[in-house]
Tab-separated table of C-alpha atoms in Angstrom:
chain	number	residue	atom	x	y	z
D	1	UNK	CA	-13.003	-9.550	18.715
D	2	UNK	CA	-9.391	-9.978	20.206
D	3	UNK	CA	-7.310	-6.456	21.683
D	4	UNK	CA	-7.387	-4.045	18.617
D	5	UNK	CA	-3.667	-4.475	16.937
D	6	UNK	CA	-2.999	-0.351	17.756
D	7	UNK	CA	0.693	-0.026	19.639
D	8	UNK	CA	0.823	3.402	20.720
D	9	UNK	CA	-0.068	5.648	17.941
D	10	UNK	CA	0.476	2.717	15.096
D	11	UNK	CA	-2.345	1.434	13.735
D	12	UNK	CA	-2.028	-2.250	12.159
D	13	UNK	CA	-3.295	-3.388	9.021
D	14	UNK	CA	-3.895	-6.552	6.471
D	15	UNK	CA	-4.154	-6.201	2.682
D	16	UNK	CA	-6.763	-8.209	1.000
D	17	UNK	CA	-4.644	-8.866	-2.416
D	18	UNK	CA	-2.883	-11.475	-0.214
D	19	UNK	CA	-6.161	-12.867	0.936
D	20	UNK	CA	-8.019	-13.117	-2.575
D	21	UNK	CA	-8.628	-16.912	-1.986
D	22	UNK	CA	-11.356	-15.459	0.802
D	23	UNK	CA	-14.724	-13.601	-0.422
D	24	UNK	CA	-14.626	-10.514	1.144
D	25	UNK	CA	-17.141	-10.425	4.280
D	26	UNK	CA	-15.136	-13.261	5.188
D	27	UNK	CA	-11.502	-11.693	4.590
D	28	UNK	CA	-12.772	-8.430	7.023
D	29	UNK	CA	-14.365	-10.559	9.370
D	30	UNK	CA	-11.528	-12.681	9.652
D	31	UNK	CA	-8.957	-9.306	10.520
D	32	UNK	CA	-11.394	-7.874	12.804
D	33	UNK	CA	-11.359	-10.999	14.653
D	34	UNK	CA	-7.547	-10.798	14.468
D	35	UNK	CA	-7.464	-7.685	16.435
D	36	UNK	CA	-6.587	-5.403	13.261
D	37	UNK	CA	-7.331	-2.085	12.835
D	38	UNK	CA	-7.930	-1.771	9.620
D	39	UNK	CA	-7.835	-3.225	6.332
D	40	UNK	CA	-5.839	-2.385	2.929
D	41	UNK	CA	-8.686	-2.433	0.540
D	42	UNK	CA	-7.537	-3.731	-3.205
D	43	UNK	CA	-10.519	-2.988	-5.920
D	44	UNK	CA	-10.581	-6.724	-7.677
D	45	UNK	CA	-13.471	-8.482	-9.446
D	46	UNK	CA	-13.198	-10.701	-6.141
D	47	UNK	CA	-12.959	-7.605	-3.676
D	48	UNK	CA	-15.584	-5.182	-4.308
D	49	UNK	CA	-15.170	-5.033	-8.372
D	50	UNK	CA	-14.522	-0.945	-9.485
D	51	UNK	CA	-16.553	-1.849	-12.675
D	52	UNK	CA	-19.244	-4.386	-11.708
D	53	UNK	CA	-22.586	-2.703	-12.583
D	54	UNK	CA	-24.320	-2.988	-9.066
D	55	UNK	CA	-20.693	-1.002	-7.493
D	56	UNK	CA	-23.043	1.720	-5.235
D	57	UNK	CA	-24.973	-1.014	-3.849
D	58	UNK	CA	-22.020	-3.094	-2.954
D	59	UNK	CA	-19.836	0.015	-1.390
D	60	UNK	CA	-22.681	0.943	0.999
D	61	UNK	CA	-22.721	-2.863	1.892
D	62	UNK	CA	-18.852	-2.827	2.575
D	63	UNK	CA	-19.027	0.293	4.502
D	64	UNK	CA	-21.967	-1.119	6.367
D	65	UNK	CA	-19.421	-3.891	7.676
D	66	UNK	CA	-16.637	-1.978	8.197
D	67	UNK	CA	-18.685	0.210	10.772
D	68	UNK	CA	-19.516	-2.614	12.271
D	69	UNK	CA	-16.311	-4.730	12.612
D	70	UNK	CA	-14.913	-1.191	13.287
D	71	UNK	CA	-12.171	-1.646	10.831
D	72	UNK	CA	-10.442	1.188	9.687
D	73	UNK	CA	-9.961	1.231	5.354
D	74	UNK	CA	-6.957	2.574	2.606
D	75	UNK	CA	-8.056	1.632	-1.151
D	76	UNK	CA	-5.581	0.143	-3.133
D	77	UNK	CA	-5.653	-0.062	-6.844
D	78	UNK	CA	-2.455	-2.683	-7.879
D	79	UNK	CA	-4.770	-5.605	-8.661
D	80	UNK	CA	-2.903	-7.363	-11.632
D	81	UNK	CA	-6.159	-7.668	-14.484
D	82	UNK	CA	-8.411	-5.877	-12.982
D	83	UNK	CA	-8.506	-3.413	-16.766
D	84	UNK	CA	-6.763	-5.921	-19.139
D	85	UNK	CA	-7.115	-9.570	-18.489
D	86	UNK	CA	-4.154	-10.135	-20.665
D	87	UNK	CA	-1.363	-7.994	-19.789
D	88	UNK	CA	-0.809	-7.328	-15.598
D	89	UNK	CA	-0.903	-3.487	-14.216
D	90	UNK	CA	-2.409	-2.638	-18.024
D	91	UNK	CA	-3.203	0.005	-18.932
D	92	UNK	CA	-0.705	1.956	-17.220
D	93	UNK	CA	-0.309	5.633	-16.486
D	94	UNK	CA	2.303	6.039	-19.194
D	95	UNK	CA	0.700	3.560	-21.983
D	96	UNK	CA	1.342	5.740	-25.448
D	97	UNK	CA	-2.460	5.349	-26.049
D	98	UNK	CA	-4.522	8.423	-24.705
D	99	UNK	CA	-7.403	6.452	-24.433
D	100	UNK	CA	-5.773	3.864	-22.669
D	101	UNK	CA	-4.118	6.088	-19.898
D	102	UNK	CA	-7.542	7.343	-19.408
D	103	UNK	CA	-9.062	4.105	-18.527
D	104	UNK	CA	-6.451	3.876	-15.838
D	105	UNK	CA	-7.063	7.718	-14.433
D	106	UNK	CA	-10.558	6.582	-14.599
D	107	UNK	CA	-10.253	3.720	-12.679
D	108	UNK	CA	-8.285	5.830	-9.646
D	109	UNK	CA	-11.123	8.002	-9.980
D	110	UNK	CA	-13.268	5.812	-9.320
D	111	UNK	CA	-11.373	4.568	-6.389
D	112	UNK	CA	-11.354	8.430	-5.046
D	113	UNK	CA	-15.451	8.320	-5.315
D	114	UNK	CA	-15.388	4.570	-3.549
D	115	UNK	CA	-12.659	5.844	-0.614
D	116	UNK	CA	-15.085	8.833	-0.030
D	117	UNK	CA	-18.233	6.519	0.849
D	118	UNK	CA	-16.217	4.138	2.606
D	119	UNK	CA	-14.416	6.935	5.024
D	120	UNK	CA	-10.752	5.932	3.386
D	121	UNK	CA	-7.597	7.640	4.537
D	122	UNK	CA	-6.331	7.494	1.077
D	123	UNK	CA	-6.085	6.009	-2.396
D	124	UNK	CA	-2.988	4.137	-3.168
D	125	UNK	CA	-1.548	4.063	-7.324
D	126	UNK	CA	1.808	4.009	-8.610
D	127	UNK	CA	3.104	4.940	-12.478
D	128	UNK	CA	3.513	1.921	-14.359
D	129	UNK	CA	6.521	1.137	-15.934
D	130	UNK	CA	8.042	2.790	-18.860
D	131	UNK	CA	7.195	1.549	-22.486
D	132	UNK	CA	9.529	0.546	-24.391
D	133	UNK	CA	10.890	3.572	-26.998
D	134	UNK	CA	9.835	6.198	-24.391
D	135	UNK	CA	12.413	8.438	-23.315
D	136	UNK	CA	12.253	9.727	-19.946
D	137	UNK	CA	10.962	13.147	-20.384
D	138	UNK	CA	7.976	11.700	-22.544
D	139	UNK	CA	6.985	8.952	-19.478
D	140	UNK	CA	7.285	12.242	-17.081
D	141	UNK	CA	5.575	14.190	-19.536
D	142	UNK	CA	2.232	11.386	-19.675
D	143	UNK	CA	2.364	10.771	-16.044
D	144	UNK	CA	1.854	14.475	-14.720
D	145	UNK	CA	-0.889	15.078	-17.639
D	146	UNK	CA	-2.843	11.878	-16.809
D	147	UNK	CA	-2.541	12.316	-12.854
D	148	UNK	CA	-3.722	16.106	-13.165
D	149	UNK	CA	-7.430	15.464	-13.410
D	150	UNK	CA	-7.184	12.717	-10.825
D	151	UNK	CA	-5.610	15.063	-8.294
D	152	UNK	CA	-8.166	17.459	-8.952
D	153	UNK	CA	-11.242	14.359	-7.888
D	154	UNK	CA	-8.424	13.785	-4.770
D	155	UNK	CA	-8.678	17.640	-4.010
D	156	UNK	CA	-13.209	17.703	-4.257
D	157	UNK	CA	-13.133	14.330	-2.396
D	158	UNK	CA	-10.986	15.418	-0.035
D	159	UNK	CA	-8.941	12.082	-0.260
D	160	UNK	CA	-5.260	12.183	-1.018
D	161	UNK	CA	-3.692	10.409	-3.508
D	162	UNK	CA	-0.347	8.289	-1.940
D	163	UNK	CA	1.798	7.397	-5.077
D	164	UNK	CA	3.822	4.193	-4.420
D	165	UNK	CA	7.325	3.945	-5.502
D	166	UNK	CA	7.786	0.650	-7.231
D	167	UNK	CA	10.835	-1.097	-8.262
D	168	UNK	CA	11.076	-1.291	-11.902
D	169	UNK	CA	8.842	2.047	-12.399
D	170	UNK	CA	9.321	5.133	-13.654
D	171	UNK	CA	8.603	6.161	-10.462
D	172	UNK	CA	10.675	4.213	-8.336
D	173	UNK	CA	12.280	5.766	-5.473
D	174	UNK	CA	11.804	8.451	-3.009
D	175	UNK	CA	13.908	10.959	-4.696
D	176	UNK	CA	11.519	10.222	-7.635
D	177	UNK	CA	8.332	11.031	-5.859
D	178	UNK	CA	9.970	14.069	-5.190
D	179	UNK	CA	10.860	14.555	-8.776
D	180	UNK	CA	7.229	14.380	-9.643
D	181	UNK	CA	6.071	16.816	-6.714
D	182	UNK	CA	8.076	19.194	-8.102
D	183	UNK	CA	6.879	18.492	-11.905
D	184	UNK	CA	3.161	18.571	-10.437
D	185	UNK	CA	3.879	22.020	-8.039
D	186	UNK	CA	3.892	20.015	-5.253
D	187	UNK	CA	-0.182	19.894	-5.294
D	188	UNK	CA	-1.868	19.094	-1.251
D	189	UNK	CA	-3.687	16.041	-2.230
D	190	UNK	CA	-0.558	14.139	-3.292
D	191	UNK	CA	0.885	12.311	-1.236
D	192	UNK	CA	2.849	9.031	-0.532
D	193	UNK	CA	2.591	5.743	-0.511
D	194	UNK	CA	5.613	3.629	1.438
D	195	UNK	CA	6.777	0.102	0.789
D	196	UNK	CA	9.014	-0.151	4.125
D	197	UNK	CA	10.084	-3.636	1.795
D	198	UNK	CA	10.779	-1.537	-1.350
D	199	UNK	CA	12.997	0.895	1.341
D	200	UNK	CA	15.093	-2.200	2.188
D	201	UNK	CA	15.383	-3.972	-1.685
D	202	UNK	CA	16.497	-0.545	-3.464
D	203	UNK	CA	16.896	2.623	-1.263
D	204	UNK	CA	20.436	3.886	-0.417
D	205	UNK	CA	19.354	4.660	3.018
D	206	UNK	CA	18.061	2.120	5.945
D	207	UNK	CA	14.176	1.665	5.896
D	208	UNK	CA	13.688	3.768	9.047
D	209	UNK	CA	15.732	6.575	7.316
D	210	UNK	CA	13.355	6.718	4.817
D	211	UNK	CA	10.384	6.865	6.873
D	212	UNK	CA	11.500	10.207	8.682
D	213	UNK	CA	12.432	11.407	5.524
D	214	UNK	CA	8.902	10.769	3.846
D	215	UNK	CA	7.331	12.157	6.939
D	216	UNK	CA	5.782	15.230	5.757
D	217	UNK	CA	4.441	13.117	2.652
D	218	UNK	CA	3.515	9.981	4.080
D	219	UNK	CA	-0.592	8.487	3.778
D	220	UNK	CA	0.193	5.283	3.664
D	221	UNK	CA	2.541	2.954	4.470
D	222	UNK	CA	2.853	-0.849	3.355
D	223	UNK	CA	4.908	-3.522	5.400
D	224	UNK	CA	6.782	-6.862	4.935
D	225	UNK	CA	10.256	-8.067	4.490
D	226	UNK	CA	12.503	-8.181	1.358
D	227	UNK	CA	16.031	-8.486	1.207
D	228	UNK	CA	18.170	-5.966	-0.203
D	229	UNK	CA	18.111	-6.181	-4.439
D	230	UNK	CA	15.151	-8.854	-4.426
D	231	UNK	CA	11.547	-7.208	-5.041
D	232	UNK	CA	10.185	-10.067	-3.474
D	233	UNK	CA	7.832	-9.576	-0.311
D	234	UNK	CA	8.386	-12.179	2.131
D	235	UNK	CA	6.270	-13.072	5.602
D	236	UNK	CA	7.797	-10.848	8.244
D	237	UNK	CA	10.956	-12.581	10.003
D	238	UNK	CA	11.949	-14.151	6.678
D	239	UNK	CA	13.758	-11.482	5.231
D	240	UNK	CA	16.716	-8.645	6.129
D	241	UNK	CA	14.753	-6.120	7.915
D	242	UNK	CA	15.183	-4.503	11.341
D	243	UNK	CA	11.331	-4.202	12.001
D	244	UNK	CA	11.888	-1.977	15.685
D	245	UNK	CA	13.534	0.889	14.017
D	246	UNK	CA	10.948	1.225	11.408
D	247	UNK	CA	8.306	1.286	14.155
D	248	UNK	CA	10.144	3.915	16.167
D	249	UNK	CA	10.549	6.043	12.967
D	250	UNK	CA	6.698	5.843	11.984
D	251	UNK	CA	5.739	6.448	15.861
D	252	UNK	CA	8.295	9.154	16.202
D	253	UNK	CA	6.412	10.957	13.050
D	254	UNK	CA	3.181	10.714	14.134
D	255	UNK	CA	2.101	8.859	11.281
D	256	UNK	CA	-2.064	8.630	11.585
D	257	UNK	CA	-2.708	6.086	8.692
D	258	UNK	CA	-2.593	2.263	8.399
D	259	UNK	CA	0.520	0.136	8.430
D	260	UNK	CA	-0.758	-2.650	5.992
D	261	UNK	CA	1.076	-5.889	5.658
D	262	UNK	CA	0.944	-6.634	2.068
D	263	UNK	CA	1.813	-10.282	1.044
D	264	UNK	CA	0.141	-10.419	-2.425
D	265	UNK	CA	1.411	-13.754	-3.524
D	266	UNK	CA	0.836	-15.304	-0.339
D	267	UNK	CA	-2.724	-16.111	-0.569
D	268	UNK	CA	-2.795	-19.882	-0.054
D	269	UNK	CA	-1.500	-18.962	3.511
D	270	UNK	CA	-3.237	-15.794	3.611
D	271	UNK	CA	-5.203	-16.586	7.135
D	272	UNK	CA	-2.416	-17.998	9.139
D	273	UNK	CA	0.034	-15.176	7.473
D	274	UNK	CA	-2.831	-12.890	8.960
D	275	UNK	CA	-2.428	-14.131	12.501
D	276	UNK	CA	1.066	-14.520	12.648
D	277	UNK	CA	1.968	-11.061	11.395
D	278	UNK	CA	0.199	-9.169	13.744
D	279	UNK	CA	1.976	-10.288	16.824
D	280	UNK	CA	5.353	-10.094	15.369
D	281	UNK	CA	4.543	-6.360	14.930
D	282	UNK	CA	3.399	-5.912	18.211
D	283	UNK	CA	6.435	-7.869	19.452
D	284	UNK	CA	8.465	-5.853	17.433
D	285	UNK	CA	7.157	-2.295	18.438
D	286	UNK	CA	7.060	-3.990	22.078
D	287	UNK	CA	10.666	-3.889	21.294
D	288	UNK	CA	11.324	-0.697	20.294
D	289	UNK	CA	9.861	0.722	23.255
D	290	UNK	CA	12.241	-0.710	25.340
D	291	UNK	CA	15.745	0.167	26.145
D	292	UNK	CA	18.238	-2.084	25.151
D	293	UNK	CA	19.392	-4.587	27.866
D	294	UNK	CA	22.444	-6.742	28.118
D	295	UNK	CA	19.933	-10.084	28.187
D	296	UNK	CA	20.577	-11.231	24.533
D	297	UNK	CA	24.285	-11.874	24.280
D	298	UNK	CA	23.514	-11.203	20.350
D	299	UNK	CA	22.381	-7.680	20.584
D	300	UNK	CA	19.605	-8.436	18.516
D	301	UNK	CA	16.321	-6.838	19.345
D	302	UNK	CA	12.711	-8.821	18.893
D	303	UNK	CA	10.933	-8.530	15.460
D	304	UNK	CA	14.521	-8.554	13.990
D	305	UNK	CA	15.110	-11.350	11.582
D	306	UNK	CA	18.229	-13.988	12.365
């Protein structure tokens, strides 16, 4: 195993939904040998399947191997079919179909019960996006009802739930994860989720901005580069984000969890995207930890895209 990925207190991780072309043994094998930390964990039929029938017997196995390649774990729960092989992200937290919104609270349930065996630092969701005909206050309405019960397994597992804001979503932005704490009374085991790409594509504010602002909130955070307007995630460098100050900001916090890269549509390249990430974000928080110096006649720092 290489020199573990941590850069003072930022700890460096790789999400398996853009390594789904690699069984799973292979895909943590392949991060610990890397040098990462830890490992974004997405629940897929390929990735330790929430519904396959032998799941307790296949949870002690992963945690087994995480021990051992000492890879620290977040659960993730955005694979695309993984409850309706017909219709991606379905069924949602706001689907008009009680039974159907169950099936997804269910499924995060489950995820709380898997994140407690393996040691997890949290379980990432996000709300789904609004059905057409729903008015806002309906969508609201179906999201804090469906998410109580859930918060309640977060609360007895002792595993917080990090809600993702997600272009296109109900919940979409910072201010509305706020909107929802305040709809939910601001309940401990929530918490957030943050897309440092999502920051740059629709937030008003620059992506390190809205790390010190989620501060107090923040369980998990999710990295790559986008460009401002495009909900696209691109390979770090090939995008418009500053990738120092977003380091600073998270170190400055004292953020404990993972920094995952998640490339989900990247999984042809998924194990050279794996190894070239990581040093850009050492390089990067290298960087920041320097003062500036009159050397690059560009003032551009390292880790910054051109």
């Amino acid at each position: 195993m290489t020199t573990p990925a941590t850069t003072g207190t930022l700890r460096l991780g790789y999400g398996t939904n853009g390594l789904t072309d690699l069984r799973l043994d292979d895909a943590l094998t392949l991060l610990a040998d890397l040098g990462y930390d830890g490992v974004g964990l997405t629940l897929d039929h390929m990735h330790l399947d929430p519904l396959a029938p032998d799941l307790a017997r296949r949870t002690r196995h992963t945690a087994t191997l995480l021990d051992r390649l000492g890879l620290d774990v977040t659960i993730e729960t955005g694979a695309r079919y993984i409850l309706d092989p017909r219709h991606k992200h379905g069924p949602s937290l706001l689907d008009p179909d009680p039974d159907a919104r169950a099936t997804r609270a269910a499924l995060l349930t489950t995820a709380l019960h898997i994140a407690a065996d393996l040691g997890a630092h949290a379980v990432h969701c996000f709300s789904g996006t609004t059905p057409p005909g729903t008015d806002p206050d309906t969508a609201w309405k179906r999201l804090t009802d469906t998410l109580t019960p859930v918060l309640g397994t977060a609360e007895t597992t002792g595993i917080p739930l990090a809600v993702e804001p997600e272009p296109g979503h109900l919940l979409a932005t910072l201010a509305d994860f706020h909107h929802l704490r305040g709809l939910l009374g601001d309940p401990p085991p929530l918490g957030l989720t943050l897309d440092i790409g999502h920051c740059q594509c629709l937030e008003d504010r620059p992506p390190a901005d809205c790390v010190r602002e989620a501060a107090p909130w923040l369980r998990h955070v999710q990295i790559e580069d986008m460009r401002r307007g495009i909900h696209e995630h691109l390979p770090l460098g090939d995008g418009e984000i500053d990738f120092p100050p977003v380091l600073t900001a998270l170190a400055d916090t004292g953020y404990q969890g993972l920094t995952v890269v998640e490339l989900p549509r990247h999984s042809h390249a998924g194990p050279e995207l794996a190894r070239t990430s990581l040093p850009f974000l050492r390089a990067a928080a290298a960087s920041a930890a320097r003062p500036p110096g009159p050397t690059d006649p560009t003032g551009r720092t390292p880790g910054a895209p051109a």
